[in-house]
């Protein structure tokens, strides 16, 4: 049988499109899984390693470095999600409803964050920012104070509200998180999101 249009959208209509789509999917899946595992260290998981890091023959595989030693998108994702200090967001979905609902109640954008600290020292005096960016420009940003993050531990940060999100136009954005101590950037992370207006 023939492929339906949604399957073609996922696979692409050329080899180049298939490569780009499959590498993007691999990168998204690696990010989702590894962040989930790291947040639950010592409770639900004891350890992990990257299966099939590099191809040893020319083929289509789960590796993140090709046979020609060219890094795939997943390679750069591994660099991001294995930061010794990693800030992340708990997102139930990537399409987020914002605006006023039919009852006149606002639907602001709340972002719950967490930090994995693999260092052997407690992190204290940190601040974190949650921003929405579009085309590389920050269009909304909020900041919070992080509690002490235990050595070799995981901490949940206070949830932040981006109230400006209600006034932004619908569309695709990048949710950008950063954790700083003084002038030192300890961790940065990004998530693609789409703001959708509540139907009037």
mmCIF file with all atom_site columns, C-alpha atoms in Angstrom:
data_model
loop_
_atom_site.group_PDB
_atom_site.id
_atom_site.type_symbol
_atom_site.label_atom_id
_atom_site.label_alt_id
_atom_site.label_comp_id
_atom_site.label_asym_id
_atom_site.label_entity_id
_atom_site.label_seq_id
_atom_site.pdbx_PDB_ins_code
_atom_site.Cartn_x
_atom_site.Cartn_y
_atom_site.Cartn_z
_atom_site.occupancy
_atom_site.B_iso_or_equiv
_atom_site.pdbx_formal_charge
_atom_site.auth_seq_id
_atom_site.auth_comp_id
_atom_site.auth_asym_id
_atom_site.auth_atom_id
_atom_site.pdbx_PDB_model_num
ATOM 1   C CA . UNK A 1 1   ? 0.000   0.000  0.000  1.00 0.00 ? 1   UNK A CA 1
ATOM 2   C CA . UNK A 1 2   ? 0.939   3.634  -0.312 1.00 0.00 ? 2   UNK A CA 1
ATOM 3   C CA . UNK A 1 3   ? 2.035   5.827  2.569  1.00 0.00 ? 3   UNK A CA 1
ATOM 4   C CA . UNK A 1 4   ? -0.488  8.274  3.980  1.00 0.00 ? 4   UNK A CA 1
ATOM 5   C CA . UNK A 1 5   ? 0.451   12.006 4.004  1.00 0.00 ? 5   UNK A CA 1
ATOM 6   C CA . UNK A 1 6   ? 1.301   12.072 7.718  1.00 0.00 ? 6   UNK A CA 1
ATOM 7   C CA . UNK A 1 7   ? 3.740   9.176  7.252  1.00 0.00 ? 7   UNK A CA 1
ATOM 8   C CA . UNK A 1 8   ? 5.404   11.014 4.356  1.00 0.00 ? 8   UNK A CA 1
ATOM 9   C CA . UNK A 1 9   ? 5.703   14.124 6.543  1.00 0.00 ? 9   UNK A CA 1
ATOM 10  C CA . UNK A 1 10  ? 7.510   12.037 9.170  1.00 0.00 ? 10  UNK A CA 1
ATOM 11  C CA . UNK A 1 11  ? 9.772   10.203 6.716  1.00 0.00 ? 11  UNK A CA 1
ATOM 12  C CA . UNK A 1 12  ? 10.272  12.989 4.180  1.00 0.00 ? 12  UNK A CA 1
ATOM 13  C CA . UNK A 1 13  ? 9.964   12.811 0.422  1.00 0.00 ? 13  UNK A CA 1
ATOM 14  C CA . UNK A 1 14  ? 13.716  12.458 -0.228 1.00 0.00 ? 14  UNK A CA 1
ATOM 15  C CA . UNK A 1 15  ? 16.720  10.751 1.314  1.00 0.00 ? 15  UNK A CA 1
ATOM 16  C CA . UNK A 1 16  ? 17.972  14.117 2.630  1.00 0.00 ? 16  UNK A CA 1
ATOM 17  C CA . UNK A 1 17  ? 14.612  14.815 4.294  1.00 0.00 ? 17  UNK A CA 1
ATOM 18  C CA . UNK A 1 18  ? 14.569  11.316 5.800  1.00 0.00 ? 18  UNK A CA 1
ATOM 19  C CA . UNK A 1 19  ? 18.062  11.821 7.244  1.00 0.00 ? 19  UNK A CA 1
ATOM 20  C CA . UNK A 1 20  ? 17.098  15.188 8.758  1.00 0.00 ? 20  UNK A CA 1
ATOM 21  C CA . UNK A 1 21  ? 13.771  13.906 10.144 1.00 0.00 ? 21  UNK A CA 1
ATOM 22  C CA . UNK A 1 22  ? 15.201  10.689 11.593 1.00 0.00 ? 22  UNK A CA 1
ATOM 23  C CA . UNK A 1 23  ? 18.145  12.507 13.193 1.00 0.00 ? 23  UNK A CA 1
ATOM 24  C CA . UNK A 1 24  ? 15.807  15.109 14.700 1.00 0.00 ? 24  UNK A CA 1
ATOM 25  C CA . UNK A 1 25  ? 13.599  12.321 16.095 1.00 0.00 ? 25  UNK A CA 1
ATOM 26  C CA . UNK A 1 26  ? 16.631  10.536 17.565 1.00 0.00 ? 26  UNK A CA 1
ATOM 27  C CA . UNK A 1 27  ? 17.850  13.759 19.200 1.00 0.00 ? 27  UNK A CA 1
ATOM 28  C CA . UNK A 1 28  ? 14.409  14.484 20.696 1.00 0.00 ? 28  UNK A CA 1
ATOM 29  C CA . UNK A 1 29  ? 14.084  10.951 22.034 1.00 0.00 ? 29  UNK A CA 1
ATOM 30  C CA . UNK A 1 30  ? 17.580  10.981 23.544 1.00 0.00 ? 30  UNK A CA 1
ATOM 31  C CA . UNK A 1 31  ? 16.878  14.308 25.260 1.00 0.00 ? 31  UNK A CA 1
ATOM 32  C CA . UNK A 1 32  ? 13.558  13.125 26.676 1.00 0.00 ? 32  UNK A CA 1
ATOM 33  C CA . UNK A 1 33  ? 14.888  9.790  27.949 1.00 0.00 ? 33  UNK A CA 1
ATOM 34  C CA . UNK A 1 34  ? 18.236  10.897 29.354 1.00 0.00 ? 34  UNK A CA 1
ATOM 35  C CA . UNK A 1 35  ? 16.779  13.908 31.174 1.00 0.00 ? 35  UNK A CA 1
ATOM 36  C CA . UNK A 1 36  ? 14.131  11.646 32.701 1.00 0.00 ? 36  UNK A CA 1
ATOM 37  C CA . UNK A 1 37  ? 16.731  9.093  33.791 1.00 0.00 ? 37  UNK A CA 1
ATOM 38  C CA . UNK A 1 38  ? 19.088  11.711 35.248 1.00 0.00 ? 38  UNK A CA 1
ATOM 39  C CA . UNK A 1 39  ? 16.302  13.294 37.293 1.00 0.00 ? 39  UNK A CA 1
ATOM 40  C CA . UNK A 1 40  ? 15.726  9.928  38.965 1.00 0.00 ? 40  UNK A CA 1
ATOM 41  C CA . UNK A 1 41  ? 19.306  8.978  39.738 1.00 0.00 ? 41  UNK A CA 1
ATOM 42  C CA . UNK A 1 42  ? 19.698  6.600  42.680 1.00 0.00 ? 42  UNK A CA 1
ATOM 43  C CA . UNK A 1 43  ? 15.926  6.124  42.925 1.00 0.00 ? 43  UNK A CA 1
ATOM 44  C CA . UNK A 1 44  ? 14.694  4.509  39.716 1.00 0.00 ? 44  UNK A CA 1
ATOM 45  C CA . UNK A 1 45  ? 17.975  4.012  37.878 1.00 0.00 ? 45  UNK A CA 1
ATOM 46  C CA . UNK A 1 46  ? 21.474  3.047  38.924 1.00 0.00 ? 46  UNK A CA 1
ATOM 47  C CA . UNK A 1 47  ? 23.416  4.026  35.818 1.00 0.00 ? 47  UNK A CA 1
ATOM 48  C CA . UNK A 1 48  ? 23.356  4.314  32.037 1.00 0.00 ? 48  UNK A CA 1
ATOM 49  C CA . UNK A 1 49  ? 25.595  4.556  28.992 1.00 0.00 ? 49  UNK A CA 1
ATOM 50  C CA . UNK A 1 50  ? 25.136  5.587  25.375 1.00 0.00 ? 50  UNK A CA 1
ATOM 51  C CA . UNK A 1 51  ? 24.466  2.539  23.235 1.00 0.00 ? 51  UNK A CA 1
ATOM 52  C CA . UNK A 1 52  ? 26.168  2.529  19.821 1.00 0.00 ? 52  UNK A CA 1
ATOM 53  C CA . UNK A 1 53  ? 28.088  5.761  20.046 1.00 0.00 ? 53  UNK A CA 1
ATOM 54  C CA . UNK A 1 54  ? 29.774  5.462  16.629 1.00 0.00 ? 54  UNK A CA 1
ATOM 55  C CA . UNK A 1 55  ? 29.201  3.422  13.467 1.00 0.00 ? 55  UNK A CA 1
ATOM 56  C CA . UNK A 1 56  ? 31.921  0.927  12.575 1.00 0.00 ? 56  UNK A CA 1
ATOM 57  C CA . UNK A 1 57  ? 30.454  0.281  9.122  1.00 0.00 ? 57  UNK A CA 1
ATOM 58  C CA . UNK A 1 58  ? 28.481  2.486  6.683  1.00 0.00 ? 58  UNK A CA 1
ATOM 59  C CA . UNK A 1 59  ? 24.832  1.938  7.575  1.00 0.00 ? 59  UNK A CA 1
ATOM 60  C CA . UNK A 1 60  ? 21.745  3.532  9.116  1.00 0.00 ? 60  UNK A CA 1
ATOM 61  C CA . UNK A 1 61  ? 21.903  2.821  12.838 1.00 0.00 ? 61  UNK A CA 1
ATOM 62  C CA . UNK A 1 62  ? 21.221  4.294  16.290 1.00 0.00 ? 62  UNK A CA 1
ATOM 63  C CA . UNK A 1 63  ? 24.732  5.795  16.540 1.00 0.00 ? 63  UNK A CA 1
ATOM 64  C CA . UNK A 1 64  ? 25.335  9.501  17.162 1.00 0.00 ? 64  UNK A CA 1
ATOM 65  C CA . UNK A 1 65  ? 28.542  9.654  15.079 1.00 0.00 ? 65  UNK A CA 1
ATOM 66  C CA . UNK A 1 66  ? 28.509  8.333  11.515 1.00 0.00 ? 66  UNK A CA 1
ATOM 67  C CA . UNK A 1 67  ? 31.016  5.940  9.929  1.00 0.00 ? 67  UNK A CA 1
ATOM 68  C CA . UNK A 1 68  ? 32.608  9.015  8.304  1.00 0.00 ? 68  UNK A CA 1
ATOM 69  C CA . UNK A 1 69  ? 33.045  10.462 11.855 1.00 0.00 ? 69  UNK A CA 1
ATOM 70  C CA . UNK A 1 70  ? 30.438  13.159 11.280 1.00 0.00 ? 70  UNK A CA 1
ATOM 71  C CA . UNK A 1 71  ? 28.438  13.992 14.440 1.00 0.00 ? 71  UNK A CA 1
ATOM 72  C CA . UNK A 1 72  ? 24.660  13.642 14.105 1.00 0.00 ? 72  UNK A CA 1
ATOM 73  C CA . UNK A 1 73  ? 22.114  15.856 15.904 1.00 0.00 ? 73  UNK A CA 1
ATOM 74  C CA . UNK A 1 74  ? 22.006  13.315 18.718 1.00 0.00 ? 74  UNK A CA 1
ATOM 75  C CA . UNK A 1 75  ? 25.716  13.878 19.425 1.00 0.00 ? 75  UNK A CA 1
ATOM 76  C CA . UNK A 1 76  ? 25.073  17.539 20.229 1.00 0.00 ? 76  UNK A CA 1
ATOM 77  C CA . UNK A 1 77  ? 22.049  16.536 22.308 1.00 0.00 ? 77  UNK A CA 1
ATOM 78  C CA . UNK A 1 78  ? 24.281  14.239 24.382 1.00 0.00 ? 78  UNK A CA 1
ATOM 79  C CA . UNK A 1 79  ? 26.618  17.176 25.016 1.00 0.00 ? 79  UNK A CA 1
ATOM 80  C CA . UNK A 1 80  ? 23.672  19.160 26.334 1.00 0.00 ? 80  UNK A CA 1
ATOM 81  C CA . UNK A 1 81  ? 21.941  16.549 28.483 1.00 0.00 ? 81  UNK A CA 1
ATOM 82  C CA . UNK A 1 82  ? 25.133  15.196 30.076 1.00 0.00 ? 82  UNK A CA 1
ATOM 83  C CA . UNK A 1 83  ? 26.259  18.559 31.483 1.00 0.00 ? 83  UNK A CA 1
ATOM 84  C CA . UNK A 1 84  ? 27.632  17.905 35.014 1.00 0.00 ? 84  UNK A CA 1
ATOM 85  C CA . UNK A 1 85  ? 25.085  20.447 36.229 1.00 0.00 ? 85  UNK A CA 1
ATOM 86  C CA . UNK A 1 86  ? 21.880  20.248 34.208 1.00 0.00 ? 86  UNK A CA 1
ATOM 87  C CA . UNK A 1 87  ? 18.854  22.493 34.500 1.00 0.00 ? 87  UNK A CA 1
ATOM 88  C CA . UNK A 1 88  ? 15.682  21.202 32.906 1.00 0.00 ? 88  UNK A CA 1
ATOM 89  C CA . UNK A 1 89  ? 11.957  21.786 32.642 1.00 0.00 ? 89  UNK A CA 1
ATOM 90  C CA . UNK A 1 90  ? 9.017   19.523 33.324 1.00 0.00 ? 90  UNK A CA 1
ATOM 91  C CA . UNK A 1 91  ? 6.845   19.997 30.250 1.00 0.00 ? 91  UNK A CA 1
ATOM 92  C CA . UNK A 1 92  ? 3.702   17.935 29.867 1.00 0.00 ? 92  UNK A CA 1
ATOM 93  C CA . UNK A 1 93  ? 3.430   19.012 26.244 1.00 0.00 ? 93  UNK A CA 1
ATOM 94  C CA . UNK A 1 94  ? 5.152   21.157 23.662 1.00 0.00 ? 94  UNK A CA 1
ATOM 95  C CA . UNK A 1 95  ? 1.917   22.872 22.529 1.00 0.00 ? 95  UNK A CA 1
ATOM 96  C CA . UNK A 1 96  ? 0.860   25.188 25.335 1.00 0.00 ? 96  UNK A CA 1
ATOM 97  C CA . UNK A 1 97  ? -2.515  26.945 25.611 1.00 0.00 ? 97  UNK A CA 1
ATOM 98  C CA . UNK A 1 98  ? -2.260  30.550 26.797 1.00 0.00 ? 98  UNK A CA 1
ATOM 99  C CA . UNK A 1 99  ? -4.668  33.494 26.959 1.00 0.00 ? 99  UNK A CA 1
ATOM 100 C CA . UNK A 1 100 ? -8.092  34.051 28.482 1.00 0.00 ? 100 UNK A CA 1
ATOM 101 C CA . UNK A 1 101 ? -10.518 31.126 28.523 1.00 0.00 ? 101 UNK A CA 1
ATOM 102 C CA . UNK A 1 102 ? -14.263 31.476 27.889 1.00 0.00 ? 102 UNK A CA 1
ATOM 103 C CA . UNK A 1 103 ? -14.894 32.045 31.585 1.00 0.00 ? 103 UNK A CA 1
ATOM 104 C CA . UNK A 1 104 ? -12.570 35.031 31.609 1.00 0.00 ? 104 UNK A CA 1
ATOM 105 C CA . UNK A 1 105 ? -9.839  33.170 33.497 1.00 0.00 ? 105 UNK A CA 1
ATOM 106 C CA . UNK A 1 106 ? -6.226  33.670 32.401 1.00 0.00 ? 106 UNK A CA 1
ATOM 107 C CA . UNK A 1 107 ? -4.145  30.686 31.331 1.00 0.00 ? 107 UNK A CA 1
ATOM 108 C CA . UNK A 1 108 ? -0.592  31.793 32.082 1.00 0.00 ? 108 UNK A CA 1
ATOM 109 C CA . UNK A 1 109 ? 2.495   29.765 31.272 1.00 0.00 ? 109 UNK A CA 1
ATOM 110 C CA . UNK A 1 110 ? 3.907   28.066 34.366 1.00 0.00 ? 110 UNK A CA 1
ATOM 111 C CA . UNK A 1 111 ? 7.279   26.352 34.091 1.00 0.00 ? 111 UNK A CA 1
ATOM 112 C CA . UNK A 1 112 ? 8.499   23.831 36.661 1.00 0.00 ? 112 UNK A CA 1
ATOM 113 C CA . UNK A 1 113 ? 12.279  23.417 36.698 1.00 0.00 ? 113 UNK A CA 1
ATOM 114 C CA . UNK A 1 114 ? 14.747  20.994 38.241 1.00 0.00 ? 114 UNK A CA 1
ATOM 115 C CA . UNK A 1 115 ? 18.527  20.715 38.516 1.00 0.00 ? 115 UNK A CA 1
ATOM 116 C CA . UNK A 1 116 ? 20.783  17.659 38.510 1.00 0.00 ? 116 UNK A CA 1
ATOM 117 C CA . UNK A 1 117 ? 24.086  18.354 40.263 1.00 0.00 ? 117 UNK A CA 1
ATOM 118 C CA . UNK A 1 118 ? 26.726  15.691 39.571 1.00 0.00 ? 118 UNK A CA 1
ATOM 119 C CA . UNK A 1 119 ? 29.435  17.776 41.205 1.00 0.00 ? 119 UNK A CA 1
ATOM 120 C CA . UNK A 1 120 ? 30.808  16.801 44.607 1.00 0.00 ? 120 UNK A CA 1
ATOM 121 C CA . UNK A 1 121 ? 29.965  20.186 46.123 1.00 0.00 ? 121 UNK A CA 1
ATOM 122 C CA . UNK A 1 122 ? 26.644  21.713 47.108 1.00 0.00 ? 122 UNK A CA 1
ATOM 123 C CA . UNK A 1 123 ? 25.582  24.585 44.864 1.00 0.00 ? 123 UNK A CA 1
ATOM 124 C CA . UNK A 1 124 ? 24.383  27.593 46.830 1.00 0.00 ? 124 UNK A CA 1
ATOM 125 C CA . UNK A 1 125 ? 23.458  31.156 45.906 1.00 0.00 ? 125 UNK A CA 1
ATOM 126 C CA . UNK A 1 126 ? 22.248  30.262 42.407 1.00 0.00 ? 126 UNK A CA 1
ATOM 127 C CA . UNK A 1 127 ? 19.667  32.081 40.313 1.00 0.00 ? 127 UNK A CA 1
ATOM 128 C CA . UNK A 1 128 ? 17.800  30.688 37.335 1.00 0.00 ? 128 UNK A CA 1
ATOM 129 C CA . UNK A 1 129 ? 16.018  32.240 34.400 1.00 0.00 ? 129 UNK A CA 1
ATOM 130 C CA . UNK A 1 130 ? 13.240  30.950 32.189 1.00 0.00 ? 130 UNK A CA 1
ATOM 131 C CA . UNK A 1 131 ? 12.833  32.770 28.896 1.00 0.00 ? 131 UNK A CA 1
ATOM 132 C CA . UNK A 1 132 ? 10.842  32.542 25.688 1.00 0.00 ? 132 UNK A CA 1
ATOM 133 C CA . UNK A 1 133 ? 12.886  33.305 22.589 1.00 0.00 ? 133 UNK A CA 1
ATOM 134 C CA . UNK A 1 134 ? 11.825  33.778 18.997 1.00 0.00 ? 134 UNK A CA 1
ATOM 135 C CA . UNK A 1 135 ? 14.345  34.113 16.165 1.00 0.00 ? 135 UNK A CA 1
ATOM 136 C CA . UNK A 1 136 ? 17.134  34.349 18.762 1.00 0.00 ? 136 UNK A CA 1
ATOM 137 C CA . UNK A 1 137 ? 15.586  37.296 20.616 1.00 0.00 ? 137 UNK A CA 1
ATOM 138 C CA . UNK A 1 138 ? 14.252  37.091 24.186 1.00 0.00 ? 138 UNK A CA 1
ATOM 139 C CA . UNK A 1 139 ? 10.570  38.112 24.159 1.00 0.00 ? 139 UNK A CA 1
ATOM 140 C CA . UNK A 1 140 ? 9.709   37.194 27.771 1.00 0.00 ? 140 UNK A CA 1
ATOM 141 C CA . UNK A 1 141 ? 11.804  36.273 30.795 1.00 0.00 ? 141 UNK A CA 1
ATOM 142 C CA . UNK A 1 142 ? 11.436  35.605 34.521 1.00 0.00 ? 142 UNK A CA 1
ATOM 143 C CA . UNK A 1 143 ? 14.008  34.849 37.203 1.00 0.00 ? 143 UNK A CA 1
ATOM 144 C CA . UNK A 1 144 ? 14.025  32.950 40.475 1.00 0.00 ? 144 UNK A CA 1
ATOM 145 C CA . UNK A 1 145 ? 16.322  32.039 43.365 1.00 0.00 ? 145 UNK A CA 1
ATOM 146 C CA . UNK A 1 146 ? 17.308  28.387 43.561 1.00 0.00 ? 146 UNK A CA 1
ATOM 147 C CA . UNK A 1 147 ? 17.456  26.578 46.897 1.00 0.00 ? 147 UNK A CA 1
ATOM 148 C CA . UNK A 1 148 ? 20.716  24.850 47.802 1.00 0.00 ? 148 UNK A CA 1
ATOM 149 C CA . UNK A 1 149 ? 21.339  21.984 45.383 1.00 0.00 ? 149 UNK A CA 1
ATOM 150 C CA . UNK A 1 150 ? 22.977  19.100 47.222 1.00 0.00 ? 150 UNK A CA 1
ATOM 151 C CA . UNK A 1 151 ? 26.225  17.566 46.030 1.00 0.00 ? 151 UNK A CA 1
ATOM 152 C CA . UNK A 1 152 ? 25.523  14.608 43.726 1.00 0.00 ? 152 UNK A CA 1
ATOM 153 C CA . UNK A 1 153 ? 21.830  15.382 44.060 1.00 0.00 ? 153 UNK A CA 1
ATOM 154 C CA . UNK A 1 154 ? 18.680  16.539 42.335 1.00 0.00 ? 154 UNK A CA 1
ATOM 155 C CA . UNK A 1 155 ? 16.595  19.566 43.316 1.00 0.00 ? 155 UNK A CA 1
ATOM 156 C CA . UNK A 1 156 ? 13.175  20.801 42.282 1.00 0.00 ? 156 UNK A CA 1
ATOM 157 C CA . UNK A 1 157 ? 13.102  24.555 41.777 1.00 0.00 ? 157 UNK A CA 1
ATOM 158 C CA . UNK A 1 158 ? 10.150  26.829 42.564 1.00 0.00 ? 158 UNK A CA 1
ATOM 159 C CA . UNK A 1 159 ? 7.749   27.037 39.625 1.00 0.00 ? 159 UNK A CA 1
ATOM 160 C CA . UNK A 1 160 ? 7.913   30.280 37.647 1.00 0.00 ? 160 UNK A CA 1
ATOM 161 C CA . UNK A 1 161 ? 5.108   32.062 35.787 1.00 0.00 ? 161 UNK A CA 1
ATOM 162 C CA . UNK A 1 162 ? 5.749   33.761 32.470 1.00 0.00 ? 162 UNK A CA 1
ATOM 163 C CA . UNK A 1 163 ? 2.729   36.053 32.556 1.00 0.00 ? 163 UNK A CA 1
ATOM 164 C CA . UNK A 1 164 ? 3.865   37.899 29.392 1.00 0.00 ? 164 UNK A CA 1
ATOM 165 C CA . UNK A 1 165 ? 3.156   34.693 27.434 1.00 0.00 ? 165 UNK A CA 1
ATOM 166 C CA . UNK A 1 166 ? -0.568  35.562 27.418 1.00 0.00 ? 166 UNK A CA 1
ATOM 167 C CA . UNK A 1 167 ? 0.106   38.649 25.292 1.00 0.00 ? 167 UNK A CA 1
ATOM 168 C CA . UNK A 1 168 ? 2.490   37.006 22.819 1.00 0.00 ? 168 UNK A CA 1
ATOM 169 C CA . UNK A 1 169 ? 1.248   35.951 19.390 1.00 0.00 ? 169 UNK A CA 1
ATOM 170 C CA . UNK A 1 170 ? 0.631   32.281 18.780 1.00 0.00 ? 170 UNK A CA 1
ATOM 171 C CA . UNK A 1 171 ? 3.552   30.505 17.183 1.00 0.00 ? 171 UNK A CA 1
ATOM 172 C CA . UNK A 1 172 ? 6.772   28.597 17.718 1.00 0.00 ? 172 UNK A CA 1
ATOM 173 C CA . UNK A 1 173 ? 9.213   29.674 20.416 1.00 0.00 ? 173 UNK A CA 1
ATOM 174 C CA . UNK A 1 174 ? 12.208  28.296 22.240 1.00 0.00 ? 174 UNK A CA 1
ATOM 175 C CA . UNK A 1 175 ? 11.958  27.912 26.005 1.00 0.00 ? 175 UNK A CA 1
ATOM 176 C CA . UNK A 1 176 ? 15.446  28.667 27.324 1.00 0.00 ? 176 UNK A CA 1
ATOM 177 C CA . UNK A 1 177 ? 16.603  27.879 30.861 1.00 0.00 ? 177 UNK A CA 1
ATOM 178 C CA . UNK A 1 178 ? 19.804  29.047 32.521 1.00 0.00 ? 178 UNK A CA 1
ATOM 179 C CA . UNK A 1 179 ? 21.325  28.461 35.960 1.00 0.00 ? 179 UNK A CA 1
ATOM 180 C CA . UNK A 1 180 ? 23.931  30.942 37.206 1.00 0.00 ? 180 UNK A CA 1
ATOM 181 C CA . UNK A 1 181 ? 25.977  31.511 40.324 1.00 0.00 ? 181 UNK A CA 1
ATOM 182 C CA . UNK A 1 182 ? 27.190  35.083 40.231 1.00 0.00 ? 182 UNK A CA 1
ATOM 183 C CA . UNK A 1 183 ? 28.641  35.653 36.763 1.00 0.00 ? 183 UNK A CA 1
ATOM 184 C CA . UNK A 1 184 ? 29.230  31.930 36.155 1.00 0.00 ? 184 UNK A CA 1
ATOM 185 C CA . UNK A 1 185 ? 26.839  30.146 33.787 1.00 0.00 ? 185 UNK A CA 1
ATOM 186 C CA . UNK A 1 186 ? 26.496  26.645 35.270 1.00 0.00 ? 186 UNK A CA 1
ATOM 187 C CA . UNK A 1 187 ? 23.934  25.201 32.872 1.00 0.00 ? 187 UNK A CA 1
ATOM 188 C CA . UNK A 1 188 ? 21.803  26.119 29.898 1.00 0.00 ? 188 UNK A CA 1
ATOM 189 C CA . UNK A 1 189 ? 19.028  24.085 28.278 1.00 0.00 ? 189 UNK A CA 1
ATOM 190 C CA . UNK A 1 190 ? 16.445  24.604 25.530 1.00 0.00 ? 190 UNK A CA 1
ATOM 191 C CA . UNK A 1 191 ? 13.062  23.206 24.513 1.00 0.00 ? 191 UNK A CA 1
ATOM 192 C CA . UNK A 1 192 ? 11.047  23.979 21.392 1.00 0.00 ? 192 UNK A CA 1
ATOM 193 C CA . UNK A 1 193 ? 7.463   24.970 22.302 1.00 0.00 ? 193 UNK A CA 1
ATOM 194 C CA . UNK A 1 194 ? 4.439   26.305 20.487 1.00 0.00 ? 194 UNK A CA 1
ATOM 195 C CA . UNK A 1 195 ? 2.081   28.811 22.062 1.00 0.00 ? 195 UNK A CA 1
ATOM 196 C CA . UNK A 1 196 ? -1.556  28.250 21.107 1.00 0.00 ? 196 UNK A CA 1
ATOM 197 C CA . UNK A 1 197 ? -4.265  30.767 21.978 1.00 0.00 ? 197 UNK A CA 1
ATOM 198 C CA . UNK A 1 198 ? -7.259  29.542 23.946 1.00 0.00 ? 198 UNK A CA 1
ATOM 199 C CA . UNK A 1 199 ? -10.273 29.511 21.557 1.00 0.00 ? 199 UNK A CA 1
ATOM 200 C CA . UNK A 1 200 ? -12.453 32.590 22.094 1.00 0.00 ? 200 UNK A CA 1
#
